[in-house]
Short mmCIF file of the C-alpha atoms (twelve columns), coordinates in Angstrom:
data_MODEL
# 
_entry.id   MODEL 
# 
loop_
_atom_site.group_PDB 
_atom_site.id 
_atom_site.type_symbol 
_atom_site.label_atom_id 
_atom_site.label_alt_id 
_atom_site.label_comp_id 
_atom_site.label_asym_id 
_atom_site.label_seq_id 
_atom_site.Cartn_x 
_atom_site.Cartn_y 
_atom_site.Cartn_z 
_atom_site.pdbx_PDB_model_num 
ATOM 1   C CA . UNK A 1   0.000  0.000  0.000   1 
ATOM 2   C CA . UNK A 2   2.818  2.361  0.927   1 
ATOM 3   C CA . UNK A 3   4.753  1.530  -2.229  1 
ATOM 4   C CA . UNK A 4   1.677  2.110  -4.368  1 
ATOM 5   C CA . UNK A 5   1.046  5.470  -2.731  1 
ATOM 6   C CA . UNK A 6   4.653  6.466  -3.260  1 
ATOM 7   C CA . UNK A 7   4.522  5.492  -6.913  1 
ATOM 8   C CA . UNK A 8   1.302  7.392  -7.518  1 
ATOM 9   C CA . UNK A 9   2.642  10.429 -5.671  1 
ATOM 10  C CA . UNK A 10  5.948  10.683 -7.548  1 
ATOM 11  C CA . UNK A 11  4.584  12.196 -10.787 1 
ATOM 12  C CA . UNK A 12  3.046  15.038 -8.763  1 
ATOM 13  C CA . UNK A 13  6.328  15.926 -7.074  1 
ATOM 14  C CA . UNK A 14  8.761  15.500 -9.947  1 
ATOM 15  C CA . UNK A 15  8.639  17.933 -12.902 1 
ATOM 16  C CA . UNK A 16  7.913  16.220 -16.211 1 
ATOM 17  C CA . UNK A 17  11.048 15.288 -18.083 1 
ATOM 18  C CA . UNK A 18  11.560 16.963 -21.464 1 
ATOM 19  C CA . UNK A 19  10.399 14.816 -24.341 1 
ATOM 20  C CA . UNK A 20  12.799 13.530 -26.963 1 
ATOM 21  C CA . UNK A 21  11.332 15.994 -29.450 1 
ATOM 22  C CA . UNK A 22  11.980 18.954 -27.143 1 
ATOM 23  C CA . UNK A 23  15.520 17.812 -26.423 1 
ATOM 24  C CA . UNK A 24  16.219 17.465 -30.146 1 
ATOM 25  C CA . UNK A 25  14.809 20.942 -30.796 1 
ATOM 26  C CA . UNK A 26  16.912 22.485 -28.021 1 
ATOM 27  C CA . UNK A 27  19.959 20.698 -29.369 1 
ATOM 28  C CA . UNK A 28  19.320 22.145 -32.826 1 
ATOM 29  C CA . UNK A 29  19.033 25.665 -31.410 1 
ATOM 30  C CA . UNK A 30  22.227 25.118 -29.408 1 
ATOM 31  C CA . UNK A 31  24.260 24.030 -32.435 1 
ATOM 32  C CA . UNK A 32  22.964 26.867 -34.593 1 
ATOM 33  C CA . UNK A 33  23.892 29.330 -31.830 1 
ATOM 34  C CA . UNK A 34  27.331 27.727 -31.502 1 
ATOM 35  C CA . UNK A 35  28.022 28.036 -35.235 1 
ATOM 36  C CA . UNK A 36  26.708 31.616 -35.171 1 
ATOM 37  C CA . UNK A 37  29.019 32.525 -32.281 1 
ATOM 38  C CA . UNK A 38  32.002 30.838 -33.927 1 
ATOM 39  C CA . UNK A 39  31.363 32.730 -37.164 1 
ATOM 40  C CA . UNK A 40  31.264 36.054 -35.318 1 
ATOM 41  C CA . UNK A 41  34.446 35.367 -33.353 1 
ATOM 42  C CA . UNK A 42  36.369 34.218 -36.443 1 
ATOM 43  C CA . UNK A 43  35.303 37.178 -38.579 1 
ATOM 44  C CA . UNK A 44  36.124 39.595 -35.755 1 
ATOM 45  C CA . UNK A 45  39.559 38.070 -35.167 1 
ATOM 46  C CA . UNK A 46  40.739 37.512 -38.739 1 
ATOM 47  C CA . UNK A 47  38.407 39.559 -41.040 1 
ATOM 48  C CA . UNK A 48  38.419 36.910 -43.798 1 
ATOM 49  C CA . UNK A 49  35.397 38.393 -45.615 1 
ATOM 50  C CA . UNK A 50  34.033 41.850 -46.366 1 
ATOM 51  C CA . UNK A 51  31.887 43.846 -43.970 1 
ATOM 52  C CA . UNK A 52  28.887 43.611 -46.308 1 
ATOM 53  C CA . UNK A 53  29.012 39.806 -46.271 1 
ATOM 54  C CA . UNK A 54  29.459 39.709 -42.491 1 
ATOM 55  C CA . UNK A 55  26.333 41.841 -42.102 1 
ATOM 56  C CA . UNK A 56  24.326 39.681 -44.503 1 
ATOM 57  C CA . UNK A 57  25.314 36.394 -42.854 1 
ATOM 58  C CA . UNK A 58  24.768 37.956 -39.424 1 
ATOM 59  C CA . UNK A 59  21.180 38.839 -40.361 1 
ATOM 60  C CA . UNK A 60  20.744 35.361 -41.856 1 
ATOM 61  C CA . UNK A 61  21.807 33.716 -38.609 1 
ATOM 62  C CA . UNK A 62  19.546 36.038 -36.600 1 
ATOM 63  C CA . UNK A 63  16.554 35.102 -38.761 1 
ATOM 64  C CA . UNK A 64  17.339 31.400 -38.391 1 
ATOM 65  C CA . UNK A 65  17.616 31.739 -34.609 1 
ATOM 66  C CA . UNK A 66  14.382 33.717 -34.314 1 
ATOM 67  C CA . UNK A 67  12.326 31.211 -36.277 1 
ATOM 68  C CA . UNK A 68  13.777 28.314 -34.276 1 
ATOM 69  C CA . UNK A 69  13.199 30.007 -30.920 1 
ATOM 70  C CA . UNK A 70  9.721  31.266 -31.903 1 
ATOM 71  C CA . UNK A 71  8.451  28.497 -34.218 1 
ATOM 72  C CA . UNK A 72  4.743  29.252 -33.730 1 
ATOM 73  C CA . UNK A 73  2.880  32.118 -35.363 1 
ATOM 74  C CA . UNK A 74  1.935  33.397 -31.896 1 
ATOM 75  C CA . UNK A 75  2.752  32.710 -28.242 1 
ATOM 76  C CA . UNK A 76  -0.296 30.486 -27.807 1 
ATOM 77  C CA . UNK A 77  0.948  28.186 -30.550 1 
ATOM 78  C CA . UNK A 78  4.271  27.785 -28.757 1 
ATOM 79  C CA . UNK A 79  6.531  25.109 -30.217 1 
ATOM 80  C CA . UNK A 80  3.860  22.782 -31.554 1 
ATOM 81  C CA . UNK A 81  5.209  20.017 -33.734 1 
ATOM 82  C CA . UNK A 82  3.097  21.115 -36.698 1 
ATOM 83  C CA . UNK A 83  4.887  24.470 -36.905 1 
ATOM 84  C CA . UNK A 84  8.447  23.149 -36.630 1 
ATOM 85  C CA . UNK A 85  8.962  22.124 -40.283 1 
ATOM 86  C CA . UNK A 86  7.698  25.555 -41.341 1 
ATOM 87  C CA . UNK A 87  9.987  27.197 -38.781 1 
ATOM 88  C CA . UNK A 88  12.957 25.353 -40.274 1 
ATOM 89  C CA . UNK A 89  11.890 26.346 -43.783 1 
ATOM 90  C CA . UNK A 90  11.537 30.030 -42.889 1 
ATOM 91  C CA . UNK A 91  14.747 30.065 -40.866 1 
ATOM 92  C CA . UNK A 92  16.807 28.368 -43.563 1 
ATOM 93  C CA . UNK A 93  15.315 30.674 -46.193 1 
ATOM 94  C CA . UNK A 94  16.446 33.659 -44.130 1 
ATOM 95  C CA . UNK A 95  19.902 32.140 -43.695 1 
ATOM 96  C CA . UNK A 96  20.082 31.440 -47.430 1 
ATOM 97  C CA . UNK A 97  19.645 35.147 -48.197 1 
ATOM 98  C CA . UNK A 98  22.893 35.829 -46.346 1 
ATOM 99  C CA . UNK A 99  24.725 32.978 -48.071 1 
ATOM 100 C CA . UNK A 100 23.453 34.272 -51.431 1 
ATOM 101 C CA . UNK A 101 25.148 37.614 -50.817 1 
ATOM 102 C CA . UNK A 102 28.336 35.815 -49.819 1 
ATOM 103 C CA . UNK A 103 28.462 33.635 -52.941 1 
ATOM 104 C CA . UNK A 104 27.428 36.330 -55.425 1 
ATOM 105 C CA . UNK A 105 29.129 39.281 -53.755 1 
ATOM 106 C CA . UNK A 106 31.196 40.238 -56.816 1 
ATOM 107 C CA . UNK A 107 28.213 39.953 -59.168 1 
ATOM 108 C CA . UNK A 108 26.060 42.103 -56.885 1 
ATOM 109 C CA . UNK A 109 28.732 44.813 -56.831 1 
ATOM 110 C CA . UNK A 110 29.118 44.765 -60.624 1 
ATOM 111 C CA . UNK A 111 25.401 45.093 -61.309 1 
ATOM 112 C CA . UNK A 112 24.682 47.525 -58.473 1 
ATOM 113 C CA . UNK A 113 21.340 49.211 -59.110 1 
ATOM 114 C CA . UNK A 114 20.165 46.507 -61.499 1 
ATOM 115 C CA . UNK A 115 18.387 43.493 -60.043 1 
ATOM 116 C CA . UNK A 116 18.417 40.071 -61.665 1 
ATOM 117 C CA . UNK A 117 15.477 37.702 -61.289 1 
ATOM 118 C CA . UNK A 118 17.300 35.893 -58.470 1 
ATOM 119 C CA . UNK A 119 18.009 39.228 -56.765 1 
ATOM 120 C CA . UNK A 120 14.304 40.045 -56.853 1 
ATOM 121 C CA . UNK A 121 13.394 36.760 -55.208 1 
ATOM 122 C CA . UNK A 122 16.079 37.022 -52.520 1 
ATOM 123 C CA . UNK A 123 15.298 40.675 -51.810 1 
ATOM 124 C CA . UNK A 124 11.553 40.160 -51.436 1 
ATOM 125 C CA . UNK A 125 11.995 37.004 -49.333 1 
ATOM 126 C CA . UNK A 126 14.440 38.815 -47.049 1 
ATOM 127 C CA . UNK A 127 12.062 41.731 -46.476 1 
ATOM 128 C CA . UNK A 128 9.090  39.461 -45.776 1 
ATOM 129 C CA . UNK A 129 11.085 37.328 -43.332 1 
ATOM 130 C CA . UNK A 130 12.479 40.358 -41.498 1 
ATOM 131 C CA . UNK A 131 8.953  41.736 -41.072 1 
ATOM 132 C CA . UNK A 132 7.705  38.376 -39.794 1 
ATOM 133 C CA . UNK A 133 10.684 37.948 -37.446 1 
ATOM 134 C CA . UNK A 134 10.068 41.438 -36.056 1 
ATOM 135 C CA . UNK A 135 6.404  40.594 -35.494 1 
ATOM 136 C CA . UNK A 136 7.256  37.396 -33.618 1 
ATOM 137 C CA . UNK A 137 9.756  39.074 -31.331 1 
ATOM 138 C CA . UNK A 138 8.434  42.647 -30.979 1 
ATOM 139 C CA . UNK A 139 4.719  42.407 -31.743 1 
ATOM 140 C CA . UNK A 140 2.709  44.136 -34.458 1 
ATOM 141 C CA . UNK A 141 3.715  47.753 -33.775 1 
ATOM 142 C CA . UNK A 142 7.183  47.722 -35.366 1 
ATOM 143 C CA . UNK A 143 6.196  45.876 -38.593 1 
ATOM 144 C CA . UNK A 144 3.185  48.159 -39.053 1 
ATOM 145 C CA . UNK A 145 5.280  51.316 -38.636 1 
ATOM 146 C CA . UNK A 146 7.926  50.006 -41.041 1 
ATOM 147 C CA . UNK A 147 5.210  48.944 -43.473 1 
ATOM 148 C CA . UNK A 148 3.758  52.468 -43.475 1 
ATOM 149 C CA . UNK A 149 7.148  53.944 -44.322 1 
ATOM 150 C CA . UNK A 150 7.594  51.333 -47.041 1 
ATOM 151 C CA . UNK A 151 4.221  52.298 -48.489 1 
ATOM 152 C CA . UNK A 152 5.232  55.957 -48.303 1 
ATOM 153 C CA . UNK A 153 8.312  55.196 -50.369 1 
ATOM 154 C CA . UNK A 154 6.196  53.452 -53.009 1 
ATOM 155 C CA . UNK A 155 3.242  55.844 -53.239 1 
ATOM 156 C CA . UNK A 156 4.396  59.057 -51.591 1 
ATOM 157 C CA . UNK A 157 4.172  60.939 -54.905 1 
ATOM 158 C CA . UNK A 158 0.370  60.752 -54.698 1 
ATOM 159 C CA . UNK A 159 0.136  62.488 -51.320 1 
ATOM 160 C CA . UNK A 160 -0.560 66.227 -50.813 1 
ATOM 161 C CA . UNK A 161 2.295  68.467 -51.866 1 
ATOM 162 C CA . UNK A 162 3.664  68.986 -48.361 1 
ATOM 163 C CA . UNK A 163 4.332  65.232 -48.077 1 
ATOM 164 C CA . UNK A 164 5.187  64.408 -51.689 1 
ATOM 165 C CA . UNK A 165 8.445  63.035 -53.027 1 
ATOM 166 C CA . UNK A 166 9.455  62.247 -56.581 1 
ATOM 167 C CA . UNK A 167 8.511  58.586 -56.245 1 
ATOM 168 C CA . UNK A 168 10.611 55.445 -56.086 1 
ATOM 169 C CA . UNK A 169 10.201 52.220 -57.982 1 
ATOM 170 C CA . UNK A 170 9.908  48.874 -56.256 1 
ATOM 171 C CA . UNK A 171 13.265 47.861 -57.730 1 
ATOM 172 C CA . UNK A 172 14.959 50.865 -56.103 1 
ATOM 173 C CA . UNK A 173 13.408 50.094 -52.736 1 
ATOM 174 C CA . UNK A 174 14.268 46.380 -52.865 1 
ATOM 175 C CA . UNK A 175 17.808 47.130 -54.004 1 
ATOM 176 C CA . UNK A 176 18.392 49.702 -51.275 1 
ATOM 177 C CA . UNK A 177 16.791 47.776 -48.421 1 
ATOM 178 C CA . UNK A 178 17.991 44.252 -49.267 1 
ATOM 179 C CA . UNK A 179 21.382 44.766 -50.894 1 
ATOM 180 C CA . UNK A 180 22.754 48.172 -49.915 1 
ATOM 181 C CA . UNK A 181 24.315 49.516 -46.747 1 
ATOM 182 C CA . UNK A 182 21.513 52.030 -46.211 1 
ATOM 183 C CA . UNK A 183 18.735 49.518 -45.569 1 
ATOM 184 C CA . UNK A 184 18.704 46.297 -43.566 1 
ATOM 185 C CA . UNK A 185 22.503 46.200 -43.635 1 
ATOM 186 C CA . UNK A 186 22.984 49.761 -42.424 1 
ATOM 187 C CA . UNK A 187 24.803 51.153 -39.398 1 
ATOM 188 C CA . UNK A 188 22.755 49.299 -36.730 1 
ATOM 189 C CA . UNK A 189 23.474 45.945 -38.397 1 
ATOM 190 C CA . UNK A 190 27.142 46.824 -38.795 1 
ATOM 191 C CA . UNK A 191 27.408 47.713 -35.108 1 
ATOM 192 C CA . UNK A 192 25.494 44.590 -34.101 1 
ATOM 193 C CA . UNK A 193 27.691 42.271 -36.156 1 
ATOM 194 C CA . UNK A 194 30.975 43.974 -35.253 1 
ATOM 195 C CA . UNK A 195 30.566 44.922 -31.586 1 
ATOM 196 C CA . UNK A 196 27.269 44.201 -29.856 1 
ATOM 197 C CA . UNK A 197 27.221 40.450 -30.471 1 
ATOM 198 C CA . UNK A 198 30.792 40.045 -29.240 1 
ATOM 199 C CA . UNK A 199 30.179 42.046 -26.070 1 
ATOM 200 C CA . UNK A 200 27.029 40.059 -25.321 1 
ATOM 201 C CA . UNK A 201 28.926 36.814 -25.926 1 
ATOM 202 C CA . UNK A 202 31.702 37.992 -23.611 1 
ATOM 203 C CA . UNK A 203 29.158 38.846 -20.919 1 
ATOM 204 C CA . UNK A 204 27.511 35.445 -21.292 1 
ATOM 205 C CA . UNK A 205 30.869 33.716 -20.786 1 
ATOM 206 C CA . UNK A 206 31.491 35.750 -17.624 1 
ATOM 207 C CA . UNK A 207 28.020 34.961 -16.278 1 
ATOM 208 C CA . UNK A 208 28.496 31.236 -16.808 1 
ATOM 209 C CA . UNK A 209 31.948 31.429 -15.226 1 
ATOM 210 C CA . UNK A 210 30.428 32.674 -11.957 1 
ATOM 211 C CA . UNK A 211 30.583 36.450 -12.237 1 
ATOM 212 C CA . UNK A 212 26.944 36.815 -11.104 1 
ATOM 213 C CA . UNK A 213 27.694 34.941 -7.873  1 
ATOM 214 C CA . UNK A 214 30.762 37.100 -7.303  1 
ATOM 215 C CA . UNK A 215 28.762 40.316 -7.752  1 
ATOM 216 C CA . UNK A 216 25.984 39.081 -5.460  1 
ATOM 217 C CA . UNK A 217 28.378 37.923 -2.730  1 
ATOM 218 C CA . UNK A 218 30.288 41.204 -2.875  1 
ATOM 219 C CA . UNK A 219 27.106 43.295 -2.645  1 
ATOM 220 C CA . UNK A 220 25.682 41.124 0.153   1 
ATOM 221 C CA . UNK A 221 28.911 41.267 2.111   1 
ATOM 222 C CA . UNK A 222 29.381 45.030 1.855   1 
ATOM 223 C CA . UNK A 223 25.845 46.382 2.420   1 
ATOM 224 C CA . UNK A 224 23.590 43.395 3.124   1 
ATOM 225 C CA . UNK A 225 23.761 43.873 6.901   1 
ATOM 226 C CA . UNK A 226 23.068 47.634 6.814   1 
ATOM 227 C CA . UNK A 227 19.683 49.352 7.018   1 
ATOM 228 C CA . UNK A 228 17.639 48.364 3.972   1 
ATOM 229 C CA . UNK A 229 20.399 45.944 2.999   1 
ATOM 230 C CA . UNK A 230 18.401 43.752 0.568   1 
ATOM 231 C CA . UNK A 231 17.421 46.747 -1.594  1 
ATOM 232 C CA . UNK A 232 20.985 48.054 -1.527  1 
ATOM 233 C CA . UNK A 233 22.174 44.627 -2.620  1 
ATOM 234 C CA . UNK A 234 19.791 44.901 -5.591  1 
ATOM 235 C CA . UNK A 235 21.185 48.311 -6.555  1 
ATOM 236 C CA . UNK A 236 24.848 47.347 -6.270  1 
ATOM 237 C CA . UNK A 237 24.553 43.912 -7.888  1 
ATOM 238 C CA . UNK A 238 22.518 45.394 -10.749 1 
ATOM 239 C CA . UNK A 239 25.111 48.090 -11.293 1 
ATOM 240 C CA . UNK A 240 27.900 45.524 -11.345 1 
ATOM 241 C CA . UNK A 241 25.904 43.353 -13.749 1 
ATOM 242 C CA . UNK A 242 25.562 46.390 -15.998 1 
ATOM 243 C CA . UNK A 243 29.329 46.442 -16.455 1 
ATOM 244 C CA . UNK A 244 29.248 43.116 -18.311 1 
ATOM 245 C CA . UNK A 245 25.759 43.038 -19.822 1 
ATOM 246 C CA . UNK A 246 23.774 45.966 -21.215 1 
ATOM 247 C CA . UNK A 247 20.556 43.976 -21.606 1 
ATOM 248 C CA . UNK A 248 17.966 45.021 -19.031 1 
ATOM 249 C CA . UNK A 249 15.772 41.972 -19.578 1 
ATOM 250 C CA . UNK A 250 18.669 39.533 -19.187 1 
ATOM 251 C CA . UNK A 251 19.848 41.257 -16.021 1 
ATOM 252 C CA . UNK A 252 16.383 41.151 -14.448 1 
ATOM 253 C CA . UNK A 253 16.242 37.413 -15.062 1 
ATOM 254 C CA . UNK A 254 19.653 36.830 -13.477 1 
ATOM 255 C CA . UNK A 255 19.585 39.147 -10.441 1 
ATOM 256 C CA . UNK A 256 15.888 39.905 -9.991  1 
ATOM 257 C CA . UNK A 257 14.937 36.326 -9.212  1 
ATOM 258 C CA . UNK A 258 17.135 36.582 -6.099  1 
ATOM 259 C CA . UNK A 259 16.858 40.218 -4.989  1 
ATOM 260 C CA . UNK A 260 13.093 40.788 -5.387  1 
ATOM 261 C CA . UNK A 261 12.034 37.903 -3.069  1 
ATOM 262 C CA . UNK A 262 14.770 38.980 -0.636  1 
ATOM 263 C CA . UNK A 263 13.430 42.546 -0.490  1 
ATOM 264 C CA . UNK A 264 9.852  41.350 -0.007  1 
ATOM 265 C CA . UNK A 265 10.940 39.023 2.811   1 
ATOM 266 C CA . UNK A 266 12.434 41.948 4.720   1 
ATOM 267 C CA . UNK A 267 9.384  44.205 4.493   1 
ATOM 268 C CA . UNK A 268 9.519  46.029 1.175   1 
ATOM 269 C CA . UNK A 269 6.240  46.092 -0.746  1 
ATOM 270 C CA . UNK A 270 6.018  44.117 -3.986  1 
ATOM 271 C CA . UNK A 271 5.635  47.326 -5.993  1 
ATOM 272 C CA . UNK A 272 8.668  48.973 -4.391  1 
ATOM 273 C CA . UNK A 273 10.807 45.830 -4.733  1 
ATOM 274 C CA . UNK A 274 9.935  45.543 -8.414  1 
ATOM 275 C CA . UNK A 275 10.539 49.262 -8.908  1 
ATOM 276 C CA . UNK A 276 13.966 49.114 -7.275  1 
ATOM 277 C CA . UNK A 277 14.997 46.167 -9.416  1 
ATOM 278 C CA . UNK A 278 13.670 47.706 -12.645 1 
ATOM 279 C CA . UNK A 279 15.315 51.063 -11.925 1 
ATOM 280 C CA . UNK A 280 18.626 49.492 -10.960 1 
ATOM 281 C CA . UNK A 281 18.718 47.098 -13.879 1 
ATOM 282 C CA . UNK A 282 17.926 49.693 -16.537 1 
ATOM 283 C CA . UNK A 283 20.844 51.776 -15.316 1 
ATOM 284 C CA . UNK A 284 23.000 49.083 -16.895 1 
ATOM 285 C CA . UNK A 285 22.184 50.670 -20.260 1 
ATOM 286 C CA . UNK A 286 24.509 53.564 -19.369 1 
ATOM 287 C CA . UNK A 287 27.034 51.705 -17.201 1 
ATOM 288 C CA . UNK A 288 30.437 51.334 -18.943 1 
ATOM 289 C CA . UNK A 289 32.151 49.417 -20.346 1 
ATOM 290 C CA . UNK A 290 29.325 47.270 -21.792 1 
ATOM 291 C CA . UNK A 291 26.325 49.550 -22.277 1 
ATOM 292 C CA . UNK A 292 23.140 49.205 -24.279 1 
ATOM 293 C CA . UNK A 293 23.193 48.647 -28.027 1 
ATOM 294 C CA . UNK A 294 22.454 52.309 -28.679 1 
ATOM 295 C CA . UNK A 295 25.849 53.286 -27.239 1 
ATOM 296 C CA . UNK A 296 27.642 51.354 -29.983 1 
ATOM 297 C CA . UNK A 297 25.375 52.872 -32.631 1 
ATOM 298 C CA . UNK A 298 26.026 56.322 -31.137 1 
ATOM 299 C CA . UNK A 299 29.785 55.864 -31.437 1 
ATOM 300 C CA . UNK A 300 29.515 54.683 -35.033 1 
ATOM 301 C CA . UNK A 301 27.082 57.433 -36.042 1 
ATOM 302 C CA . UNK A 302 29.173 60.209 -34.463 1 
ATOM 303 C CA . UNK A 303 32.372 58.615 -35.784 1 
ATOM 304 C CA . UNK A 304 34.063 58.688 -32.394 1 
ATOM 305 C CA . UNK A 305 35.813 55.895 -30.451 1 
ATOM 306 C CA . UNK A 306 33.559 53.801 -28.245 1 
ATOM 307 C CA . UNK A 307 35.925 54.560 -25.362 1 
ATOM 308 C CA . UNK A 308 34.892 58.226 -25.573 1 
ATOM 309 C CA . UNK A 309 31.234 57.241 -25.175 1 
ATOM 310 C CA . UNK A 310 32.182 55.180 -22.112 1 
ATOM 311 C CA . UNK A 311 34.076 58.113 -20.608 1 
ATOM 312 C CA . UNK A 312 31.119 60.436 -21.151 1 
ATOM 313 C CA . UNK A 313 28.722 57.934 -19.555 1 
ATOM 314 C CA . UNK A 314 30.838 57.075 -16.507 1 
ATOM 315 C CA . UNK A 315 29.906 60.016 -14.252 1 
ATOM 316 C CA . UNK A 316 26.152 59.998 -15.117 1 
ATOM 317 C CA . UNK A 317 26.064 56.238 -14.492 1 
ATOM 318 C CA . UNK A 318 27.720 56.597 -11.087 1 
ATOM 319 C CA . UNK A 319 25.351 59.430 -10.123 1 
ATOM 320 C CA . UNK A 320 22.399 57.320 -11.263 1 
ATOM 321 C CA . UNK A 321 23.307 54.461 -8.938  1 
ATOM 322 C CA . UNK A 322 24.255 56.752 -6.047  1 
ATOM 323 C CA . UNK A 323 20.787 58.305 -6.315  1 
ATOM 324 C CA . UNK A 324 19.073 54.903 -6.433  1 
ATOM 325 C CA . UNK A 325 21.140 53.740 -3.449  1 
ATOM 326 C CA . UNK A 326 20.220 56.863 -1.459  1 
ATOM 327 C CA . UNK A 327 16.512 56.502 -2.245  1 
ATOM 328 C CA . UNK A 328 16.330 52.914 -0.970  1 
ATOM 329 C CA . UNK A 329 18.296 53.975 2.110   1 
ATOM 330 C CA . UNK A 330 15.721 56.688 2.864   1 
ATOM 331 C CA . UNK A 331 12.808 54.331 2.211   1 
ATOM 332 C CA . UNK A 332 14.329 51.779 4.582   1 
ATOM 333 C CA . UNK A 333 14.712 54.452 7.257   1 
ATOM 334 C CA . UNK A 334 11.122 55.624 6.808   1 
ATOM 335 C CA . UNK A 335 9.812  52.084 7.281   1 
ATOM 336 C CA . UNK A 336 12.445 51.029 9.846   1 
ATOM 337 C CA . UNK A 337 13.608 48.135 7.672   1 
ATOM 338 C CA . UNK A 338 16.674 46.313 8.911   1 
ATOM 339 C CA . UNK A 339 19.293 44.443 6.954   1 
ATOM 340 C CA . UNK A 340 20.355 40.829 6.943   1 
ATOM 341 C CA . UNK A 341 22.001 39.332 10.021  1 
ATOM 342 C CA . UNK A 342 25.744 39.871 9.814   1 
ATOM 343 C CA . UNK A 343 26.455 36.139 10.089  1 
ATOM 344 C CA . UNK A 344 24.298 35.420 7.020   1 
ATOM 345 C CA . UNK A 345 26.274 37.794 4.804   1 
ATOM 346 C CA . UNK A 346 29.284 36.392 2.934   1 
ATOM 347 C CA . UNK A 347 32.714 37.907 3.333   1 
ATOM 348 C CA . UNK A 348 33.172 40.164 0.269   1 
ATOM 349 C CA . UNK A 349 36.949 39.955 0.322   1 
ATOM 350 C CA . UNK A 350 36.866 36.172 0.532   1 
ATOM 351 C CA . UNK A 351 34.565 36.185 -2.505  1 
ATOM 352 C CA . UNK A 352 37.043 38.325 -4.438  1 
ATOM 353 C CA . UNK A 353 39.967 36.194 -3.281  1 
ATOM 354 C CA . UNK A 354 38.142 33.044 -4.377  1 
ATOM 355 C CA . UNK A 355 37.184 34.346 -7.853  1 
ATOM 356 C CA . UNK A 356 39.697 37.112 -8.494  1 
ATOM 357 C CA . UNK A 357 40.545 35.706 -11.923 1 
ATOM 358 C CA . UNK A 358 37.128 36.778 -13.232 1 
ATOM 359 C CA . UNK A 359 38.047 40.407 -12.612 1 
# 
């Protein structure tokens, strides 16, 4: 009787194991991401191909990754088996557009401004897939806005005089958007393929090597035992995370899952705990040396070294976190919120001594 009860109770306690299909799908995504990362590192280190080809293949890999990660047409469809063959087809089609520009790079340069039949097909497919990938990841707003501007380019000559332009043919628009450096392969794509991806990859390596634990232990050890310690830990650890990862969403996932419950346990309201974490995390966008993507685009657009952008952002970033730290200190004093017991806080210097090599 006891054995039977134990057997029947086990499925309720243990999480369901991933199916073979899910494991295979995750493995496919992993290998695509590995090849993508290897391509970016090799091209950054040795520059074996032109910048235009790097941008095209970069976009091709991004499209392939998006369709594999978001195989369904909407969130409710998820990763249903029926959508996976189509996801592969769309992803590989997007990747093929980048390979096409690699193989026929010389021909595309020679006939610049004149599209062959194959160019038409590749250009239209690329635009459609980029719009669909944007919809799956960002929602309808961005594709609709871009679609309106695309329509303006095609039919703007029919608008009232204040909004008119001379008119552009579909071939001009396809050629500019799909094959030039002023459309899909413009400055943002150049910055993404040359800098942003590598910095994100570097941050991911540091996170997996234990940098998050080091930041958390250091913050806990230095301010965790003071008044309002848990919220101060959130501010400091988020600021330190911002030095290696400029993605607010990624940082919330890594530090927020620890600091928000900790703040709530010591008396902070759910709204205030979430606000502290959101405010602290988004400061990582301006925290050198790895800031948000816009910082790289800013440096490229202004034609200045990225180091100069970091120097300009250093003082505002420090003031931002000092202000956030002071606000949580005042809130803790107003509500008489104490910190963690001293014995529960790790020794910050021992943490640094143990993982100094990460610094």
